[in-house]
Amino acid sequence: MQEERRLAVLRAIVEDYVATEEPVGSKALVERHGLGVSPATVRNDMAALEDEGYITQPHTSAGRVPTDKGYRLFVDRLSTVKPMSAAEKRAISTFLDGAVDLDDVVQRSVRMLSQLTRQVAVVQYPTLSRSTVRHVELVSLAPNRLLVVLILSTGRVEQRLVELDADLADDDLAALRTRINRAATGEIIAEAVTALRAAVPEIDGGATAAVVDVLVEAMLDHRSDGRIAVGGAANLARYGDSFDSAVRPLLEALEEHVVLLKLLGEASTGGMVTVRIGAEGPYEELASTSVVATGYGPRDDALATLGIVGPTRMDYPGTMAAVRAVARYVSRILDEG
Amino acid sequence: MQEERRLAVLRAIVEDYVATEEPVGSKALVERHGLGVSPATVRNDMAALEDEGYITQPHTSAGRVPTDKGYRLFVDRLSTVKPMSAAEKRAISTFLDGAVDLDDVVQRSVRMLSQLTRQVAVVQYPTLSRSTVRHVELVSLAPNRLLVVLILSTGRVEQRLVELDADLADDDLAALRTRINRAATGEIIAEAVTALRAAVPEIDGGATAAVVDVLVEAMLDHRSDGRIAVGGAANLARYGDSFDSAVRPLLEALEEHVVLLKLLGEASTGGMVTVRIGAEGPYEELASTSVVATGYGPRDDALATLGIVGPTRMDYPGTMAAVRAVARYVSRILDEG
DNA sequence: CCTGGCACTCGATTGACCGGAGTGCCAACT
DNA sequence: AGTTGGCACTCCGGTCAATCGAGTGCCAGG
């Protein structure tokens, strides 16, 4: 029973601190939240919580502040994901439905997320590796120049120019085209690559091999795999204090897309919203920032990841709800498209 | 003659203030710069300069700080663009030469610029409107589905899917293709659009018109026209003071690409590096930021614009040199590509 | 196990004070 | 006419002491 109250106290501390941005003391706590005990009792609980490492005081005779460990407990056991309001849901839905193509979907998602959470939003472009090949087209621009066009189920189109050593006859080209499509169409990337390599024999002097090589390269192209959209950086201005220590490394991380991918990547386990708090990750400089992320994609295949980056002191329930909601709507749109 | 010295004083003030970030007084001025007069004399000059609006004091009995007008005079008449060192030139050249495609060129330019100037760099993707059509390809994916591929002299490839109302026969398609290419290939966008509209008659029931419409839309597509790459936002962390007032609106502007385009666009007059200082532009919130930009493109056609955004208190000579140098190398690369 | 009371700590605020950098002006000098 | 040295004045910034108040820890009693 006192154990139960202690957790209630921790929850109250987290909520108050997130709201006020100031260390919270025993007196203010009993006033604002209706826990029916005296400040002294709360003080005892706080002392215990501090011993266990959930909260800390910035200096003697100041209020308490949650530690990373405290936030962790709060997120894992004390918070209930508060559902989005109907109005918010509608706003998300209509805004995202207005997108005209894949790029636009991602752009709008980033914007939506950053507005909902008032944090920096990060959305990874859908990965190719889980998507399937819809069609491969070979276009002869000149006898020895070929345009290879790869169309994927995600709506992404990749094209490459191939310079051939020797000219390629029209009927050879047609044969190659049908053969390639027979092998690759409908397969997911990984399958398509192996099928392609196996099914297409050499036709004339390495030309075919060159085409297949380029096609495989296009399929595995990590440039589009790793692409990332970032939005809402203006929200960083709200950091107020702790500026050089927190914002600078974060701004740097936001430009280092590789770092961002790693941050998000940790969080791609299916369906659930994942939270990385403070120094739990491998990046020293981001010790005072948290990441809230989740995977998304059609039919719950986690094609890619989206989420937000913000200070450890953030509204976790609301943020998690927003991230989850946006991920769901985006997934639905990708499903339809 | 005293007029001459006054300008020397102004120059000294600007240089000192940029270097030290502190209001500069008469005594420090005569010490650091070798102007052979007494502090009292300098004080008189400063009073005159203040009357004319070139400098101002933050408060009584403080040193002087340049006004926007002062910076303007400095940039227009007092500064000599200091040339880049050989090492810097080499660094720019080799780094940009490593680029593999157009996107990469832009990415690297942004990175290079932000590193050289330690400011936020902005590079606009080359505009279509000045480039020429290299080739148009029509690919039949199905009897009533057409892939339209547009290849431009800049190396940019745009593709569109067209759904036709009626099926299109293969020989009609071939005829259309040659007709389109005869009209458009080699022309700059604007010409190509009109030539296309004039030269291609209707073949069957509006199908051709649809294709041409899509093609024209692809040519004029403002998404690729307006695309912008931003880099070096971490340099904003050096703003130190005046944070909310300066950085927040700047971060917002950096995400509003339309605003950025306007800012850069003012500066696209051929060949020269343009400088917008403080409140000279239309944006109230950016009153304490300057833009240093220039056009770039093959053969000095200004295809697009690149530059940096930074505080009015910046090293204009060095920054202008860096912007000019990067623009030249990028232009050269586009020329070759 | 909770509670009221009490002494204690320590950051934050306030006000007084001082030193220094810088100015403006004037009279004297070249 | 332009330059210079001198001088009184202003005002910012830092320091120091005093005070306030929020908050704690602990203890004794319910």
Short mmCIF file of N, CA and C in Angstrom, two decimals, chain B residues 58-185:
data_model
loop_
_atom_site.label_atom_id
_atom_site.label_comp_id
_atom_site.label_asym_id
_atom_site.label_seq_id
_atom_site.Cartn_x
_atom_site.Cartn_y
_atom_site.Cartn_z
N PRO B 58 24.85 51.11 -27.86
CA PRO B 58 23.81 50.35 -27.18
C PRO B 58 23.24 51.14 -26.00
N HIS B 59 24.08 51.91 -25.34
CA HIS B 59 23.63 52.77 -24.25
C HIS B 59 24.70 53.84 -24.05
N THR B 60 24.34 54.89 -23.36
CA THR B 60 25.32 55.95 -23.15
C THR B 60 26.57 55.39 -22.49
N SER B 61 27.67 55.97 -22.82
CA SER B 61 28.95 55.56 -22.26
C SER B 61 29.26 54.09 -22.53
N ALA B 62 28.88 53.63 -23.69
CA ALA B 62 29.35 52.33 -24.13
C ALA B 62 30.07 52.55 -25.46
N GLY B 63 30.74 51.55 -25.95
CA GLY B 63 31.40 51.66 -27.24
C GLY B 63 30.38 51.73 -28.35
N ARG B 64 30.87 51.77 -29.59
CA ARG B 64 29.97 51.86 -30.74
C ARG B 64 29.81 50.52 -31.43
N VAL B 65 28.69 50.39 -32.08
CA VAL B 65 28.35 49.17 -32.82
C VAL B 65 27.87 49.61 -34.20
N PRO B 66 28.24 48.89 -35.25
CA PRO B 66 27.78 49.29 -36.58
C PRO B 66 26.28 49.11 -36.72
N THR B 67 25.63 49.98 -37.44
CA THR B 67 24.23 49.78 -37.80
C THR B 67 24.17 49.01 -39.13
N ASP B 68 22.95 48.65 -39.54
CA ASP B 68 22.79 48.02 -40.85
C ASP B 68 23.40 48.92 -41.92
N LYS B 69 23.12 50.19 -41.80
CA LYS B 69 23.65 51.15 -42.78
C LYS B 69 25.18 51.14 -42.79
N GLY B 70 25.75 50.99 -41.59
CA GLY B 70 27.20 50.93 -41.49
C GLY B 70 27.75 49.69 -42.18
N TYR B 71 27.12 48.55 -41.93
CA TYR B 71 27.55 47.33 -42.60
C TYR B 71 27.43 47.49 -44.11
N ARG B 72 26.34 48.08 -44.52
CA ARG B 72 26.10 48.27 -45.95
C ARG B 72 27.26 49.04 -46.58
N LEU B 73 27.61 50.17 -45.97
CA LEU B 73 28.72 50.97 -46.49
C LEU B 73 30.00 50.15 -46.50
N PHE B 74 30.19 49.42 -45.42
CA PHE B 74 31.39 48.59 -45.32
C PHE B 74 31.47 47.59 -46.47
N VAL B 75 30.35 46.92 -46.69
CA VAL B 75 30.34 45.90 -47.74
C VAL B 75 30.52 46.55 -49.12
N ASP B 76 29.85 47.67 -49.34
CA ASP B 76 29.88 48.26 -50.68
C ASP B 76 31.20 48.95 -51.00
N ARG B 77 31.81 49.60 -50.01
CA ARG B 77 32.95 50.44 -50.36
C ARG B 77 34.22 50.17 -49.58
N LEU B 78 34.12 49.52 -48.44
CA LEU B 78 35.30 49.45 -47.60
C LEU B 78 35.98 48.09 -47.58
N SER B 79 35.27 47.08 -48.01
CA SER B 79 35.86 45.75 -47.87
C SER B 79 36.43 45.26 -49.19
N THR B 80 37.54 44.60 -49.10
CA THR B 80 38.09 43.92 -50.26
C THR B 80 37.86 42.44 -50.04
N VAL B 81 37.27 41.79 -51.04
CA VAL B 81 37.01 40.35 -50.91
C VAL B 81 38.34 39.64 -50.77
N LYS B 82 38.53 39.03 -49.61
CA LYS B 82 39.85 38.40 -49.44
C LYS B 82 39.84 37.03 -50.11
N PRO B 83 40.85 36.80 -50.93
CA PRO B 83 40.86 35.56 -51.73
C PRO B 83 41.02 34.34 -50.84
N MET B 84 40.49 33.22 -51.31
CA MET B 84 40.65 31.98 -50.58
C MET B 84 42.10 31.52 -50.66
N SER B 85 42.53 30.83 -49.65
CA SER B 85 43.89 30.29 -49.70
C SER B 85 43.92 29.13 -50.70
N ALA B 86 45.11 28.83 -51.16
CA ALA B 86 45.26 27.73 -52.12
C ALA B 86 44.74 26.43 -51.53
N ALA B 87 45.02 26.24 -50.26
CA ALA B 87 44.58 25.01 -49.61
C ALA B 87 43.06 24.92 -49.61
N GLU B 88 42.41 26.04 -49.30
CA GLU B 88 40.96 26.04 -49.29
C GLU B 88 40.41 25.74 -50.67
N LYS B 89 41.01 26.40 -51.67
CA LYS B 89 40.55 26.14 -53.04
C LYS B 89 40.65 24.66 -53.36
N ARG B 90 41.79 24.09 -53.00
CA ARG B 90 42.00 22.69 -53.32
C ARG B 90 40.96 21.83 -52.60
N ALA B 91 40.71 22.17 -51.35
CA ALA B 91 39.74 21.40 -50.57
C ALA B 91 38.37 21.44 -51.24
N ILE B 92 37.94 22.64 -51.61
CA ILE B 92 36.65 22.77 -52.27
C ILE B 92 36.61 21.92 -53.53
N SER B 93 37.63 22.10 -54.33
CA SER B 93 37.68 21.43 -55.63
C SER B 93 37.60 19.92 -55.48
N THR B 94 38.46 19.35 -54.64
CA THR B 94 38.48 17.90 -54.55
C THR B 94 37.21 17.37 -53.92
N PHE B 95 36.69 18.09 -52.92
CA PHE B 95 35.49 17.59 -52.26
C PHE B 95 34.31 17.58 -53.22
N LEU B 96 34.16 18.65 -53.98
CA LEU B 96 33.03 18.71 -54.90
C LEU B 96 33.22 17.76 -56.08
N ASP B 97 34.45 17.56 -56.49
CA ASP B 97 34.69 16.65 -57.60
C ASP B 97 34.28 15.23 -57.27
N GLY B 98 34.24 14.91 -55.99
CA GLY B 98 33.89 13.56 -55.59
C GLY B 98 32.42 13.22 -55.75
N ALA B 99 31.62 14.20 -56.13
CA ALA B 99 30.18 13.98 -56.21
C ALA B 99 29.82 13.04 -57.35
N VAL B 100 28.82 12.20 -57.11
CA VAL B 100 28.47 11.19 -58.11
C VAL B 100 27.28 11.60 -58.98
N ASP B 101 26.39 12.43 -58.44
CA ASP B 101 25.27 12.88 -59.27
C ASP B 101 24.82 14.26 -58.79
N LEU B 102 23.75 14.72 -59.40
CA LEU B 102 23.32 16.09 -59.12
C LEU B 102 22.98 16.28 -57.64
N ASP B 103 22.22 15.35 -57.11
CA ASP B 103 21.87 15.45 -55.69
C ASP B 103 23.13 15.55 -54.84
N ASP B 104 24.07 14.72 -55.17
CA ASP B 104 25.30 14.69 -54.38
C ASP B 104 26.05 16.02 -54.49
N VAL B 105 26.06 16.60 -55.67
CA VAL B 105 26.70 17.90 -55.84
C VAL B 105 26.08 18.92 -54.89
N VAL B 106 24.77 18.94 -54.87
CA VAL B 106 24.08 19.91 -54.02
C VAL B 106 24.37 19.63 -52.54
N GLN B 107 24.30 18.37 -52.16
CA GLN B 107 24.58 18.02 -50.76
C GLN B 107 25.97 18.47 -50.35
N ARG B 108 26.92 18.16 -51.21
CA ARG B 108 28.30 18.50 -50.87
C ARG B 108 28.51 20.00 -50.83
N SER B 109 27.85 20.69 -51.72
CA SER B 109 27.99 22.15 -51.73
C SER B 109 27.50 22.73 -50.43
N VAL B 110 26.34 22.28 -50.00
CA VAL B 110 25.79 22.78 -48.75
C VAL B 110 26.75 22.53 -47.59
N ARG B 111 27.27 21.35 -47.56
CA ARG B 111 28.19 20.98 -46.49
C ARG B 111 29.44 21.86 -46.53
N MET B 112 29.99 21.96 -47.71
CA MET B 112 31.20 22.75 -47.89
C MET B 112 30.97 24.19 -47.45
N LEU B 113 29.89 24.77 -47.93
CA LEU B 113 29.60 26.17 -47.62
C LEU B 113 29.45 26.38 -46.12
N SER B 114 28.73 25.50 -45.47
CA SER B 114 28.50 25.71 -44.04
C SER B 114 29.80 25.55 -43.27
N GLN B 115 30.65 24.66 -43.74
CA GLN B 115 31.93 24.50 -43.03
C GLN B 115 32.84 25.70 -43.26
N LEU B 116 32.88 26.19 -44.48
CA LEU B 116 33.77 27.32 -44.78
C LEU B 116 33.34 28.57 -44.03
N THR B 117 32.04 28.81 -43.98
CA THR B 117 31.57 30.07 -43.42
C THR B 117 31.14 29.94 -41.96
N ARG B 118 31.02 28.72 -41.51
CA ARG B 118 30.48 28.47 -40.17
C ARG B 118 29.13 29.16 -40.00
N GLN B 119 28.36 29.14 -41.04
CA GLN B 119 27.00 29.69 -41.00
C GLN B 119 26.04 28.63 -41.55
N VAL B 120 24.78 28.98 -41.57
CA VAL B 120 23.79 28.10 -42.17
C VAL B 120 23.83 28.28 -43.69
N ALA B 121 24.06 27.19 -44.39
CA ALA B 121 24.18 27.27 -45.84
C ALA B 121 22.88 26.84 -46.52
N VAL B 122 22.58 27.46 -47.63
CA VAL B 122 21.37 27.14 -48.39
C VAL B 122 21.74 27.03 -49.86
N VAL B 123 21.37 25.91 -50.46
CA VAL B 123 21.64 25.73 -51.89
C VAL B 123 20.36 25.32 -52.59
N GLN B 124 20.02 26.08 -53.62
CA GLN B 124 18.83 25.76 -54.41
C GLN B 124 19.21 24.76 -55.49
N TYR B 125 18.36 23.77 -55.70
CA TYR B 125 18.62 22.84 -56.79
C TYR B 125 18.49 23.57 -58.12
N PRO B 126 19.29 23.19 -59.08
CA PRO B 126 19.24 23.88 -60.37
C PRO B 126 17.84 23.91 -60.94
N THR B 127 17.44 25.05 -61.41
CA THR B 127 16.11 25.23 -61.98
C THR B 127 16.03 24.58 -63.34
N LEU B 128 14.85 24.07 -63.63
CA LEU B 128 14.66 23.49 -64.95
C LEU B 128 14.60 24.55 -66.03
N SER B 129 14.03 25.67 -65.70
CA SER B 129 13.58 26.56 -66.76
C SER B 129 14.69 26.99 -67.72
N ARG B 130 15.93 27.02 -67.25
CA ARG B 130 16.98 27.43 -68.16
C ARG B 130 17.64 26.25 -68.85
N SER B 131 17.34 25.03 -68.39
CA SER B 131 18.01 23.88 -68.97
C SER B 131 17.28 23.42 -70.22
N THR B 132 17.92 22.55 -70.97
CA THR B 132 17.33 22.11 -72.24
C THR B 132 16.88 20.66 -72.14
N VAL B 133 16.00 20.29 -73.07
CA VAL B 133 15.49 18.92 -73.11
C VAL B 133 16.48 18.04 -73.85
N ARG B 134 16.93 16.98 -73.22
CA ARG B 134 17.87 16.10 -73.90
C ARG B 134 17.11 14.99 -74.63
N HIS B 135 16.08 14.49 -74.00
CA HIS B 135 15.35 13.39 -74.63
C HIS B 135 14.02 13.18 -73.92
N VAL B 136 13.03 12.77 -74.70
CA VAL B 136 11.75 12.38 -74.12
C VAL B 136 11.47 10.94 -74.52
N GLU B 137 11.11 10.13 -73.54
CA GLU B 137 10.83 8.73 -73.85
C GLU B 137 9.41 8.38 -73.40
N LEU B 138 8.72 7.65 -74.26
CA LEU B 138 7.38 7.18 -73.88
C LEU B 138 7.44 5.67 -73.79
N VAL B 139 7.03 5.13 -72.66
CA VAL B 139 7.08 3.69 -72.47
C VAL B 139 5.68 3.17 -72.22
N SER B 140 5.30 2.20 -73.02
CA SER B 140 3.98 1.62 -72.84
C SER B 140 4.04 0.52 -71.79
N LEU B 141 3.39 0.75 -70.67
CA LEU B 141 3.36 -0.26 -69.63
C LEU B 141 2.20 -1.21 -69.84
N ALA B 142 1.15 -0.67 -70.38
CA ALA B 142 -0.04 -1.44 -70.74
C ALA B 142 -0.68 -0.66 -71.88
N PRO B 143 -1.65 -1.25 -72.59
CA PRO B 143 -2.23 -0.51 -73.73
C PRO B 143 -2.72 0.88 -73.35
N ASN B 144 -3.20 1.04 -72.12
CA ASN B 144 -3.73 2.36 -71.74
C ASN B 144 -2.93 3.01 -70.62
N ARG B 145 -1.72 2.48 -70.43
CA ARG B 145 -0.87 3.09 -69.40
C ARG B 145 0.48 3.43 -69.98
N LEU B 146 0.90 4.66 -69.74
CA LEU B 146 2.10 5.15 -70.39
C LEU B 146 3.02 5.75 -69.34
N LEU B 147 4.30 5.42 -69.46
CA LEU B 147 5.29 6.09 -68.60
C LEU B 147 5.99 7.15 -69.44
N VAL B 148 5.92 8.38 -68.99
CA VAL B 148 6.57 9.48 -69.71
C VAL B 148 7.85 9.84 -68.97
N VAL B 149 8.97 9.76 -69.67
CA VAL B 149 10.26 10.06 -69.05
C VAL B 149 10.88 11.27 -69.74
N LEU B 150 11.28 12.24 -68.93
CA LEU B 150 11.85 13.48 -69.45
C LEU B 150 13.27 13.62 -68.93
N ILE B 151 14.23 13.68 -69.86
CA ILE B 151 15.64 13.79 -69.45
C ILE B 151 16.16 15.16 -69.85
N LEU B 152 16.76 15.85 -68.89
CA LEU B 152 17.18 17.23 -69.13
C LEU B 152 18.69 17.36 -69.15
N SER B 153 19.14 18.46 -69.68
CA SER B 153 20.59 18.65 -69.83
C SER B 153 21.29 18.74 -68.49
N THR B 154 20.56 19.06 -67.45
CA THR B 154 21.20 19.14 -66.14
C THR B 154 21.42 17.77 -65.54
N GLY B 155 20.91 16.75 -66.19
CA GLY B 155 21.04 15.41 -65.65
C GLY B 155 19.81 15.00 -64.87
N ARG B 156 18.88 15.93 -64.71
CA ARG B 156 17.67 15.61 -63.98
C ARG B 156 16.74 14.75 -64.83
N VAL B 157 16.11 13.77 -64.20
CA VAL B 157 15.16 12.91 -64.90
C VAL B 157 13.81 13.02 -64.19
N GLU B 158 12.79 13.36 -64.93
CA GLU B 158 11.44 13.40 -64.36
C GLU B 158 10.61 12.33 -65.04
N GLN B 159 9.84 11.57 -64.24
CA GLN B 159 8.96 10.62 -64.91
C GLN B 159 7.54 10.72 -64.36
N ARG B 160 6.59 10.40 -65.22
CA ARG B 160 5.18 10.49 -64.85
C ARG B 160 4.43 9.30 -65.44
N LEU B 161 3.45 8.85 -64.71
CA LEU B 161 2.57 7.82 -65.25
C LEU B 161 1.34 8.49 -65.83
N VAL B 162 0.91 8.04 -67.01
CA VAL B 162 -0.30 8.59 -67.62
C VAL B 162 -1.30 7.46 -67.83
N GLU B 163 -2.52 7.68 -67.36
CA GLU B 163 -3.59 6.72 -67.64
C GLU B 163 -4.39 7.27 -68.82
N LEU B 164 -4.49 6.49 -69.87
CA LEU B 164 -5.21 6.97 -71.04
C LEU B 164 -6.66 6.51 -71.01
N ASP B 165 -7.52 7.32 -71.62
CA ASP B 165 -8.93 6.93 -71.69
C ASP B 165 -9.09 5.75 -72.64
N ALA B 166 -8.38 5.85 -73.76
CA ALA B 166 -8.47 4.77 -74.75
C ALA B 166 -7.09 4.16 -74.94
N ASP B 167 -7.06 2.95 -75.50
CA ASP B 167 -5.77 2.33 -75.77
C ASP B 167 -5.06 3.07 -76.89
N LEU B 168 -3.74 2.95 -76.88
CA LEU B 168 -2.94 3.63 -77.89
C LEU B 168 -2.15 2.57 -78.66
N ALA B 169 -2.28 2.57 -79.95
CA ALA B 169 -1.60 1.56 -80.75
C ALA B 169 -0.10 1.82 -80.76
N ASP B 170 0.66 0.74 -80.97
CA ASP B 170 2.12 0.85 -80.89
C ASP B 170 2.71 1.82 -81.90
N ASP B 171 2.20 1.77 -83.12
CA ASP B 171 2.80 2.65 -84.13
C ASP B 171 2.39 4.10 -83.91
N ASP B 172 1.19 4.29 -83.39
CA ASP B 172 0.80 5.65 -83.00
C ASP B 172 1.75 6.18 -81.93
N LEU B 173 2.07 5.30 -81.00
CA LEU B 173 2.99 5.68 -79.93
C LEU B 173 4.34 6.08 -80.50
N ALA B 174 4.83 5.25 -81.40
CA ALA B 174 6.14 5.55 -82.00
C ALA B 174 6.11 6.88 -82.72
N ALA B 175 5.04 7.10 -83.45
CA ALA B 175 4.91 8.36 -84.18
C ALA B 175 4.91 9.54 -83.23
N LEU B 176 4.16 9.36 -82.17
CA LEU B 176 4.07 10.44 -81.18
C LEU B 176 5.44 10.73 -80.58
N ARG B 177 6.16 9.65 -80.30
CA ARG B 177 7.46 9.81 -79.66
C ARG B 177 8.39 10.62 -80.55
N THR B 178 8.48 10.23 -81.83
CA THR B 178 9.41 10.95 -82.71
C THR B 178 8.96 12.40 -82.89
N ARG B 179 7.68 12.59 -83.01
CA ARG B 179 7.18 13.94 -83.19
C ARG B 179 7.55 14.83 -81.98
N ILE B 180 7.32 14.28 -80.82
CA ILE B 180 7.63 15.04 -79.60
C ILE B 180 9.11 15.37 -79.54
N ASN B 181 9.93 14.36 -79.81
CA ASN B 181 11.37 14.60 -79.70
C ASN B 181 11.84 15.59 -80.76
N ARG B 182 11.27 15.49 -81.94
CA ARG B 182 11.68 16.44 -82.97
C ARG B 182 11.36 17.87 -82.51
N ALA B 183 10.24 18.03 -81.86
CA ALA B 183 9.84 19.38 -81.45
C ALA B 183 10.62 19.87 -80.24
N ALA B 184 10.89 18.98 -79.31
CA ALA B 184 11.37 19.45 -78.02
C ALA B 184 12.88 19.30 -77.80
N THR B 185 13.47 18.26 -78.34
CA THR B 185 14.86 17.97 -78.01
C THR B 185 15.78 19.15 -78.37
#
